[in-house]
């Protein structure tokens, strides 16, 4: 007699038993992708290239050229110090020449100062009148 009373109290206090259903009402749905997965496509492409013999296995010099283009020259021609120094000096001279060409000459600076002075004088004359 005590057991049905405990069960009824348990059922009255437990809300999950009232809220849940004992049977599965959800339908099973299967979703198909219209295309294959991108990973699968990439694998298929690489396998196709491998079958056709198009794969390029990078050599050590390819890797060195990609990481540091000048390193290969330094490894293969370790005593070409003079060539590298000459190239550095040449780059520095070209930069200095570009900078020098951008500078204004004395006559240009003098003309700019003259034009600025004329502008200031005309502004002062306009204020006085």
Coordinates of C-alpha atoms in Angstrom, one line a residue:
X1 CA 0.0 0.0 0.0
X2 CA 2.9 2.3 0.7
X3 CA 4.6 1.6 -2.7
X4 CA 1.8 3.0 -4.9
X5 CA 1.7 6.1 -2.7
X6 CA 5.4 6.7 -3.2
X7 CA 5.1 6.2 -6.9
X8 CA 2.2 8.6 -7.2
X9 CA 4.2 11.2 -5.1
X10 CA 7.2 10.7 -7.4
X11 CA 5.2 11.1 -10.5
X12 CA 3.5 14.2 -9.1
X13 CA 6.9 15.8 -8.2
X14 CA 8.8 14.8 -11.4
X15 CA 8.0 17.1 -14.3
X16 CA 10.2 15.4 -16.8
X17 CA 8.1 12.3 -16.7
X18 CA 5.0 14.4 -17.7
X19 CA 6.8 16.4 -20.3
X20 CA 8.6 13.6 -22.2
X21 CA 7.0 11.1 -24.5
X22 CA 7.8 7.4 -24.4
X23 CA 7.9 7.0 -28.2
X24 CA 10.1 8.6 -30.8
X25 CA 8.1 11.1 -32.9
X26 CA 11.0 12.5 -34.9
X27 CA 11.3 11.3 -38.5
X28 CA 14.8 10.3 -39.7
X29 CA 16.1 12.6 -42.3
X30 CA 19.1 11.9 -44.5
X31 CA 20.7 14.9 -46.2
X32 CA 22.8 14.4 -49.3
X33 CA 25.2 17.0 -50.6
X34 CA 24.5 17.9 -54.3
X35 CA 28.3 17.9 -54.8
X36 CA 31.0 16.0 -53.2
X37 CA 32.9 17.4 -50.2
X38 CA 35.7 19.9 -51.1
X39 CA 38.2 17.7 -49.3
X40 CA 37.2 14.7 -51.4
X41 CA 37.5 16.8 -54.6
X42 CA 41.0 17.9 -53.6
X43 CA 42.1 14.4 -52.9
X44 CA 40.7 13.2 -56.2
X45 CA 42.5 16.0 -58.1
X46 CA 45.8 15.2 -56.4
X47 CA 45.4 11.5 -57.1
X48 CA 44.5 12.2 -60.7
X49 CA 47.7 14.3 -61.1
X50 CA 49.7 11.6 -59.5
X51 CA 48.3 9.0 -61.9
X52 CA 49.1 11.3 -64.9
X53 CA 52.6 12.0 -63.7
X54 CA 52.1 15.7 -63.3
X55 CA 53.3 16.0 -59.7
X56 CA 56.3 18.2 -59.1
X57 CA 58.4 17.1 -56.2
X58 CA 60.3 20.2 -55.1
X59 CA 64.1 19.9 -55.0
X60 CA 66.3 21.4 -52.3
X61 CA 67.2 24.4 -54.5
X62 CA 63.5 25.1 -55.2
X63 CA 62.8 25.2 -51.4
X64 CA 65.9 27.4 -50.8
X65 CA 64.9 29.8 -53.7
X66 CA 61.4 30.1 -52.2
X67 CA 62.6 30.8 -48.7
X68 CA 65.5 33.0 -49.5
X69 CA 66.5 33.7 -53.1
X70 CA 70.0 35.0 -52.3
X71 CA 70.9 32.1 -50.0
X72 CA 71.3 29.7 -53.0
X73 CA 73.8 32.1 -54.5
X74 CA 75.7 32.3 -51.3
X75 CA 75.8 28.5 -50.9
X76 CA 76.8 27.8 -54.5
X77 CA 79.2 30.7 -54.9
X78 CA 80.7 31.3 -51.4
X79 CA 83.6 33.4 -52.7
X80 CA 81.5 35.9 -54.7
X81 CA 81.9 38.5 -52.0
X82 CA 83.1 41.2 -54.4
X83 CA 80.1 40.8 -56.7
X84 CA 77.7 41.1 -53.7
X85 CA 79.5 44.1 -52.4
X86 CA 79.5 45.7 -55.8
X87 CA 75.7 45.2 -56.1
X88 CA 75.1 46.7 -52.6
X89 CA 77.2 49.8 -53.5
X90 CA 75.4 50.1 -56.8
X91 CA 71.9 50.0 -55.1
X92 CA 73.1 52.6 -52.5
X93 CA 74.4 54.9 -55.3
X94 CA 71.2 54.6 -57.2
X95 CA 69.2 55.6 -54.1
X96 CA 71.4 58.6 -53.5
X97 CA 71.1 59.7 -57.1
X98 CA 67.3 59.5 -56.9
X99 CA 67.3 61.5 -53.7
X100 CA 69.7 64.1 -55.3
X101 CA 67.5 64.4 -58.4
X102 CA 64.5 65.2 -56.2
X103 CA 66.2 68.1 -54.5
X104 CA 65.6 71.6 -55.8
X105 CA 68.5 73.6 -57.2
X106 CA 69.5 77.0 -55.8
X107 CA 67.8 78.9 -58.6
X108 CA 64.6 77.0 -58.0
X109 CA 64.7 77.8 -54.3
X110 CA 65.5 81.4 -55.0
X111 CA 62.6 81.6 -57.5
X112 CA 60.2 80.0 -54.9
X113 CA 61.3 82.5 -52.2
X114 CA 60.8 85.4 -54.7
X115 CA 57.3 84.3 -55.6
X116 CA 56.4 83.9 -51.9
X117 CA 57.7 87.4 -51.1
X118 CA 55.7 88.8 -54.0
X119 CA 52.6 87.1 -52.7
X120 CA 53.1 88.5 -49.2
X121 CA 53.7 92.0 -50.6
X122 CA 50.5 91.9 -52.7
X123 CA 48.6 90.7 -49.6
X124 CA 49.9 93.7 -47.6
X125 CA 49.1 96.2 -50.4
X126 CA 45.5 94.8 -50.5
X127 CA 45.2 95.2 -46.7
X128 CA 46.4 98.8 -46.9
X129 CA 44.0 99.8 -49.6

